[in-house]
Amino acid sequence: MISKSGQSAKLLRSCYDDFDPDWLDRPAAAVRLDFSDYEAEVPQALHGAVTCRTENGVWIVPPDCGVWIPGGVPHSNQVTSNARLSYLFVQPDAATLPQECCTLSVSPMLREMILRLAEVPVNSAPEDHVGRMVRVLLDELAQMPVQGLDLPASSHPKIAAITAALMAEPSDRRTLVDWAAHVAMSERSLKRLMVQETGLTFGRWRRQLHLVIALRELASGATVQRVSSDLGYESATAFIVMFKKALGTTPTRYFAR
């Protein structure tokens, strides 16, 4: 996870008691954690995956990606049981980064720099070579492309109810007409509300939900066959077609990278 310093300290302290990003006297600091050692909810993913939730969306963070959380954004994170993660805390205005939450690619060079920074004690005196590395790290971070691995969310009670139902049972194949009846709306009103609240049609929004869930489950070790079945696809081939259309490659090749 990539975050402006200070905002995740309370969450992180339960599994890293001596760390407080507000103590930083340099532009950034990193922490590496293996969540197989922890049971509490807590996230760049090195292995496994992170699901980050805010009021406005759900972000999936597969291996070799990071989720950027601007300062002051309330959020929660859930990790797969096999997750090994790095946290990177960035001081406000230390780098030109997006104003909104997003999933960023993490290049091999940036990944290794974050891991190297995690080896530097956060309470150590700043050194010239560490300072130079941090400046290059932040320059590289600002160049990372944004990945479309989020599910737009809404606090509107009717959209929230549909979201909760499909997150709990993603194989549910009810149509927009069915959902409209379920939330006591006309089809036209629900169609308009979905676009207004999420920016996507219902069909595109549900495909994005399936993609987010699929990435999380595949990163945790589930098979393509199991994921396709859990999402209600008639065959693994149909699921692979959806996955490839969204991400440009098959699930096997995506995680082999």
mmCIF file of C-alpha atoms in Angstrom:
data_model
loop_
_atom_site.group_PDB
_atom_site.id
_atom_site.type_symbol
_atom_site.label_atom_id
_atom_site.label_comp_id
_atom_site.label_asym_id
_atom_site.label_seq_id
_atom_site.Cartn_x
_atom_site.Cartn_y
_atom_site.Cartn_z
ATOM 1 C CA MET A 1 0.000 0.000 0.000
ATOM 2 C CA ILE A 2 1.178 3.496 -0.840
ATOM 3 C CA SER A 3 -0.119 6.190 1.458
ATOM 4 C CA LYS A 4 0.398 9.740 2.605
ATOM 5 C CA SER A 5 1.956 9.533 6.036
ATOM 6 C CA GLY A 6 -0.073 9.598 9.201
ATOM 7 C CA GLN A 7 -3.402 8.268 8.010
ATOM 8 C CA SER A 8 -2.832 4.527 8.414
ATOM 9 C CA ALA A 9 -0.782 4.572 11.600
ATOM 10 C CA LYS A 10 -3.583 3.341 13.874
ATOM 11 C CA LEU A 11 -4.361 0.386 11.629
ATOM 12 C CA LEU A 12 -0.737 -0.543 11.132
ATOM 13 C CA ARG A 13 0.312 -0.244 14.748
ATOM 14 C CA SER A 14 -1.488 -3.457 15.713
ATOM 15 C CA CYS A 15 1.018 -5.472 13.709
ATOM 16 C CA TYR A 16 4.039 -3.123 13.796
ATOM 17 C CA ASP A 17 3.968 -1.559 17.250
ATOM 18 C CA ASP A 18 7.081 0.595 16.950
ATOM 19 C CA PHE A 19 6.122 2.402 13.741
ATOM 20 C CA ASP A 20 4.433 5.783 13.471
ATOM 21 C CA PRO A 21 4.703 7.534 10.072
ATOM 22 C CA ASP A 22 4.181 10.915 11.748
ATOM 23 C CA TRP A 23 7.689 10.535 13.192
ATOM 24 C CA LEU A 24 9.287 10.592 9.745
ATOM 25 C CA ASP A 25 12.051 13.103 9.118
ATOM 26 C CA ARG A 26 12.454 12.111 5.451
ATOM 27 C CA PRO A 27 10.052 12.247 2.480
ATOM 28 C CA ALA A 28 9.110 8.554 2.582
ATOM 29 C CA ALA A 29 9.529 5.351 4.566
ATOM 30 C CA ALA A 30 8.660 1.726 3.846
ATOM 31 C CA VAL A 31 7.611 -1.264 5.933
ATOM 32 C CA ARG A 32 7.434 -4.879 4.794
ATOM 33 C CA LEU A 33 4.923 -7.253 6.382
ATOM 34 C CA ASP A 34 4.023 -10.921 5.973
ATOM 35 C CA PHE A 35 0.336 -11.264 6.800
ATOM 36 C CA SER A 36 0.517 -15.000 7.269
ATOM 37 C CA ASP A 37 1.716 -13.928 10.735
ATOM 38 C CA TYR A 38 -1.391 -11.831 11.485
ATOM 39 C CA GLU A 39 -5.111 -12.443 11.690
ATOM 40 C CA ALA A 40 -6.293 -8.843 11.920
ATOM 41 C CA GLU A 41 -7.507 -6.854 8.944
ATOM 42 C CA VAL A 42 -4.782 -4.594 7.778
ATOM 43 C CA PRO A 43 -1.990 -3.617 2.942
ATOM 44 C CA GLN A 44 2.602 -2.807 -3.137
ATOM 45 C CA ALA A 45 1.535 -6.529 -2.954
ATOM 46 C CA LEU A 46 4.547 -8.850 -3.249
ATOM 47 C CA HIS A 47 2.413 -11.977 -3.051
ATOM 48 C CA GLY A 48 -1.297 -12.502 -2.543
ATOM 49 C CA ALA A 49 -3.643 -9.545 -2.896
ATOM 50 C CA VAL A 50 -5.201 -6.628 -1.028
ATOM 51 C CA THR A 51 -8.761 -5.330 -1.287
ATOM 52 C CA CYS A 52 -8.988 -1.662 -0.289
ATOM 53 C CA ARG A 53 -12.387 -0.085 0.387
ATOM 54 C CA THR A 54 -13.344 3.578 0.596
ATOM 55 C CA GLU A 55 -16.703 5.324 0.495
ATOM 56 C CA ASN A 56 -16.393 5.721 -3.274
ATOM 57 C CA GLY A 57 -14.978 2.412 -4.426
ATOM 58 C CA VAL A 58 -13.230 -0.903 -3.998
ATOM 59 C CA TRP A 59 -9.656 -1.348 -5.271
ATOM 60 C CA ILE A 60 -7.925 -4.661 -5.867
ATOM 61 C CA VAL A 61 -4.146 -4.737 -5.495
ATOM 62 C CA PRO A 62 -2.683 -7.849 -7.153
ATOM 63 C CA PRO A 63 1.043 -8.677 -7.024
ATOM 64 C CA ASP A 64 3.369 -5.975 -8.401
ATOM 65 C CA CYS A 65 0.790 -3.238 -7.990
ATOM 66 C CA GLY A 66 0.124 -0.724 -5.254
ATOM 67 C CA VAL A 67 -2.909 1.222 -4.138
ATOM 68 C CA TRP A 68 -2.364 4.948 -3.643
ATOM 69 C CA ILE A 69 -4.395 6.426 -0.769
ATOM 70 C CA PRO A 70 -4.265 10.241 -0.552
ATOM 71 C CA GLY A 71 -4.133 11.795 2.902
ATOM 72 C CA GLY A 72 -7.385 12.102 4.820
ATOM 73 C CA VAL A 73 -9.273 9.341 2.972
ATOM 74 C CA PRO A 74 -10.919 6.892 5.412
ATOM 75 C CA HIS A 75 -10.339 3.349 4.209
ATOM 76 C CA SER A 76 -10.110 -0.279 5.244
ATOM 77 C CA ASN A 77 -7.979 -3.073 3.842
ATOM 78 C CA GLN A 78 -8.419 -6.817 3.651
ATOM 79 C CA VAL A 79 -5.632 -9.150 2.616
ATOM 80 C CA THR A 80 -5.554 -12.740 1.434
ATOM 81 C CA SER A 81 -4.076 -15.149 3.964
ATOM 82 C CA ASN A 82 -0.986 -15.676 1.809
ATOM 83 C CA ALA A 83 -0.227 -11.968 1.408
ATOM 84 C CA ARG A 84 3.251 -10.473 1.738
ATOM 85 C CA LEU A 85 3.109 -6.703 1.405
ATOM 86 C CA SER A 86 5.080 -3.502 1.567
ATOM 87 C CA TYR A 87 3.727 -0.228 2.920
ATOM 88 C CA LEU A 88 5.198 2.981 1.545
ATOM 89 C CA PHE A 89 4.364 6.147 3.483
ATOM 90 C CA VAL A 90 4.868 9.414 1.596
ATOM 91 C CA GLN A 91 4.995 12.822 3.222
ATOM 92 C CA PRO A 92 2.438 15.362 1.915
ATOM 93 C CA ASP A 93 3.691 17.222 -1.174
ATOM 94 C CA ALA A 94 6.842 15.068 -1.395
ATOM 95 C CA ALA A 95 5.808 13.808 -4.854
ATOM 96 C CA THR A 96 3.304 14.635 -7.591
ATOM 97 C CA LEU A 97 0.758 11.854 -7.160
ATOM 98 C CA PRO A 98 -2.961 11.444 -7.986
ATOM 99 C CA GLN A 99 -5.535 13.336 -5.958
ATOM 100 C CA GLU A 100 -7.803 10.294 -5.753
ATOM 101 C CA CYS A 101 -7.385 6.640 -4.773
ATOM 102 C CA CYS A 102 -6.098 4.414 -7.571
ATOM 103 C CA THR A 103 -4.193 1.217 -8.277
ATOM 104 C CA LEU A 104 -0.719 1.875 -9.671
ATOM 105 C CA SER A 105 1.636 -0.448 -11.528
ATOM 106 C CA VAL A 106 4.888 -1.027 -9.674
ATOM 107 C CA SER A 107 7.941 -1.521 -11.895
ATOM 108 C CA PRO A 108 10.616 -4.082 -10.921
ATOM 109 C CA MET A 109 13.028 -1.239 -10.132
ATOM 110 C CA LEU A 110 10.513 0.570 -7.931
ATOM 111 C CA ARG A 111 9.642 -2.679 -6.192
ATOM 112 C CA GLU A 112 13.277 -3.334 -5.277
ATOM 113 C CA MET A 113 13.760 0.256 -4.105
ATOM 114 C CA ILE A 114 10.756 -0.024 -1.786
ATOM 115 C CA LEU A 115 12.098 -3.294 -0.399
ATOM 116 C CA ARG A 116 15.519 -1.702 0.120
ATOM 117 C CA LEU A 117 13.959 1.276 1.897
ATOM 118 C CA ALA A 118 12.045 -1.125 4.146
ATOM 119 C CA GLU A 119 15.416 -2.393 5.401
ATOM 120 C CA VAL A 120 16.317 1.073 6.693
ATOM 121 C CA PRO A 121 15.130 1.561 10.298
ATOM 122 C CA VAL A 122 12.374 4.169 10.271
ATOM 123 C CA ASN A 123 13.797 5.868 13.359
ATOM 124 C CA SER A 124 17.371 6.014 12.045
ATOM 125 C CA ALA A 125 19.093 9.308 11.320
ATOM 126 C CA PRO A 126 18.715 10.377 7.685
ATOM 127 C CA GLU A 127 21.747 9.634 5.519
ATOM 128 C CA ASP A 128 22.774 11.137 2.196
ATOM 129 C CA HIS A 129 22.522 7.886 0.236
ATOM 130 C CA VAL A 130 19.095 7.083 1.740
ATOM 131 C CA GLY A 131 17.889 10.581 0.886
ATOM 132 C CA ARG A 132 19.070 10.210 -2.714
ATOM 133 C CA MET A 133 17.371 6.819 -3.015
ATOM 134 C CA VAL A 134 14.101 8.214 -1.665
ATOM 135 C CA ARG A 135 14.147 11.079 -4.155
ATOM 136 C CA VAL A 136 14.656 8.674 -7.069
ATOM 137 C CA LEU A 137 12.003 6.332 -5.647
ATOM 138 C CA LEU A 138 9.430 9.129 -5.498
ATOM 139 C CA ASP A 139 10.325 10.306 -9.015
ATOM 140 C CA GLU A 140 9.797 6.753 -10.276
ATOM 141 C CA LEU A 141 6.556 6.371 -8.321
ATOM 142 C CA ALA A 142 5.134 9.504 -9.956
ATOM 143 C CA GLN A 143 5.685 7.884 -13.390
ATOM 144 C CA MET A 144 3.755 4.686 -12.650
ATOM 145 C CA PRO A 145 0.630 4.173 -14.808
ATOM 146 C CA VAL A 146 -2.789 3.865 -13.227
ATOM 147 C CA GLN A 147 -4.512 0.471 -13.581
ATOM 148 C CA GLY A 148 -8.284 0.160 -13.951
ATOM 149 C CA LEU A 149 -8.687 -2.304 -11.095
ATOM 150 C CA ASP A 150 -11.379 -0.574 -9.095
ATOM 151 C CA LEU A 151 -15.094 -1.075 -8.590
ATOM 152 C CA PRO A 152 -16.989 2.230 -8.279
ATOM 153 C CA ALA A 153 -19.134 2.245 -5.156
ATOM 154 C CA SER A 154 -22.000 4.407 -3.929
ATOM 155 C CA SER A 155 -23.499 5.305 -0.576
ATOM 156 C CA HIS A 156 -26.965 5.446 -2.163
ATOM 157 C CA PRO A 157 -28.931 2.806 -0.224
ATOM 158 C CA LYS A 158 -30.345 1.050 -3.292
ATOM 159 C CA ILE A 159 -26.982 0.801 -5.082
ATOM 160 C CA ALA A 160 -25.303 -0.162 -1.812
ATOM 161 C CA ALA A 161 -27.842 -2.968 -1.327
ATOM 162 C CA ILE A 162 -27.157 -4.366 -4.803
ATOM 163 C CA THR A 163 -23.411 -4.088 -4.226
ATOM 164 C CA ALA A 164 -23.581 -5.945 -0.911
ATOM 165 C CA ALA A 165 -25.732 -8.702 -2.419
ATOM 166 C CA LEU A 166 -23.450 -9.254 -5.416
ATOM 167 C CA MET A 167 -20.265 -9.074 -3.351
ATOM 168 C CA ALA A 168 -21.719 -11.793 -1.124
ATOM 169 C CA GLU A 169 -23.056 -13.886 -4.028
ATOM 170 C CA PRO A 170 -21.256 -12.874 -7.246
ATOM 171 C CA SER A 171 -22.782 -15.785 -9.187
ATOM 172 C CA ASP A 172 -26.206 -14.097 -8.880
ATOM 173 C CA ARG A 173 -27.294 -13.528 -12.488
ATOM 174 C CA ARG A 174 -30.412 -11.455 -11.908
ATOM 175 C CA THR A 175 -30.985 -8.909 -14.662
ATOM 176 C CA LEU A 176 -31.413 -5.167 -14.269
ATOM 177 C CA VAL A 177 -35.170 -5.732 -14.452
ATOM 178 C CA ASP A 178 -34.941 -8.226 -11.575
ATOM 179 C CA TRP A 179 -32.828 -5.890 -9.446
ATOM 180 C CA ALA A 180 -35.166 -2.996 -10.139
ATOM 181 C CA ALA A 181 -38.051 -5.054 -8.747
ATOM 182 C CA HIS A 182 -35.888 -6.086 -5.785
ATOM 183 C CA VAL A 183 -35.164 -2.476 -4.762
ATOM 184 C CA ALA A 184 -38.647 -1.221 -5.667
ATOM 185 C CA MET A 185 -37.683 0.931 -8.639
ATOM 186 C CA SER A 186 -38.530 1.011 -12.303
ATOM 187 C CA GLU A 187 -35.960 -0.411 -14.695
ATOM 188 C CA ARG A 188 -35.426 3.011 -16.260
ATOM 189 C CA SER A 189 -34.900 4.697 -12.879
ATOM 190 C CA LEU A 190 -32.394 2.079 -11.699
ATOM 191 C CA LYS A 191 -30.539 2.231 -15.013
ATOM 192 C CA ARG A 192 -30.221 6.004 -14.706
ATOM 193 C CA LEU A 193 -29.275 5.811 -11.019
ATOM 194 C CA MET A 194 -26.537 3.230 -11.648
ATOM 195 C CA VAL A 195 -24.837 5.426 -14.258
ATOM 196 C CA GLN A 196 -25.286 8.520 -12.099
ATOM 197 C CA GLU A 197 -23.763 6.888 -9.011
ATOM 198 C CA THR A 198 -21.012 4.712 -10.534
ATOM 199 C CA GLY A 199 -20.364 6.095 -14.017
ATOM 200 C CA LEU A 200 -21.019 2.645 -15.506
ATOM 201 C CA THR A 201 -23.975 0.788 -16.916
ATOM 202 C CA PHE A 202 -25.182 -2.120 -14.811
ATOM 203 C CA GLY A 203 -23.646 -4.685 -17.178
ATOM 204 C CA ARG A 204 -20.215 -3.008 -17.214
ATOM 205 C CA TRP A 205 -20.353 -2.470 -13.456
ATOM 206 C CA ARG A 206 -21.096 -6.157 -12.791
ATOM 207 C CA ARG A 207 -18.264 -7.257 -15.116
ATOM 208 C CA GLN A 208 -15.921 -4.974 -13.172
ATOM 209 C CA LEU A 209 -17.127 -6.505 -9.917
ATOM 210 C CA HIS A 210 -16.379 -9.965 -11.319
ATOM 211 C CA LEU A 211 -12.915 -8.824 -12.361
ATOM 212 C CA VAL A 212 -12.128 -7.421 -8.914
ATOM 213 C CA ILE A 213 -13.287 -10.594 -7.172
ATOM 214 C CA ALA A 214 -11.487 -12.821 -9.713
ATOM 215 C CA LEU A 215 -8.163 -11.031 -9.196
ATOM 216 C CA ARG A 216 -8.476 -11.346 -5.429
ATOM 217 C CA GLU A 217 -9.326 -15.040 -5.530
ATOM 218 C CA LEU A 218 -6.732 -15.974 -8.166
ATOM 219 C CA ALA A 219 -4.044 -14.131 -6.198
ATOM 220 C CA SER A 220 -4.980 -16.150 -3.111
ATOM 221 C CA GLY A 221 -4.358 -19.400 -5.017
ATOM 222 C CA ALA A 222 -7.802 -20.354 -6.337
ATOM 223 C CA THR A 223 -7.942 -22.118 -9.710
ATOM 224 C CA VAL A 224 -9.443 -20.587 -12.839
ATOM 225 C CA GLN A 225 -12.077 -23.334 -12.851
ATOM 226 C CA ARG A 226 -13.143 -22.584 -9.290
ATOM 227 C CA VAL A 227 -13.258 -18.817 -9.818
ATOM 228 C CA SER A 228 -15.255 -19.096 -13.028
ATOM 229 C CA SER A 229 -17.752 -21.363 -11.249
ATOM 230 C CA ASP A 230 -18.014 -19.073 -8.201
ATOM 231 C CA LEU A 231 -18.738 -16.116 -10.495
ATOM 232 C CA GLY A 232 -21.489 -18.006 -12.305
ATOM 233 C CA TYR A 233 -19.812 -18.416 -15.695
ATOM 234 C CA GLU A 234 -20.997 -21.350 -17.766
ATOM 235 C CA SER A 235 -17.434 -22.411 -18.482
ATOM 236 C CA ALA A 236 -13.844 -21.504 -17.643
ATOM 237 C CA THR A 237 -13.431 -20.463 -21.271
ATOM 238 C CA ALA A 238 -16.158 -17.824 -20.952
ATOM 239 C CA PHE A 239 -14.475 -16.454 -17.829
ATOM 240 C CA ILE A 240 -11.059 -16.353 -19.536
ATOM 241 C CA VAL A 241 -12.574 -14.413 -22.446
ATOM 242 C CA MET A 242 -13.938 -11.786 -19.998
ATOM 243 C CA PHE A 243 -10.608 -11.601 -18.148
ATOM 244 C CA LYS A 244 -8.584 -11.243 -21.361
ATOM 245 C CA LYS A 245 -10.904 -8.568 -22.716
ATOM 246 C CA ALA A 246 -10.459 -6.556 -19.511
ATOM 247 C CA LEU A 247 -6.714 -7.005 -18.917
ATOM 248 C CA GLY A 248 -5.338 -8.012 -22.307
ATOM 249 C CA THR A 249 -4.083 -11.433 -21.269
ATOM 250 C CA THR A 250 -5.225 -14.710 -19.722
ATOM 251 C CA PRO A 251 -5.278 -15.250 -15.943
ATOM 252 C CA THR A 252 -2.334 -17.659 -16.125
ATOM 253 C CA ARG A 253 -0.152 -15.235 -18.078
ATOM 254 C CA TYR A 254 -1.237 -12.281 -15.923
ATOM 255 C CA PHE A 255 -0.003 -13.886 -12.716
ATOM 256 C CA ALA A 256 3.053 -15.425 -14.407
ATOM 257 C CA ARG A 257 4.338 -11.860 -14.954
#
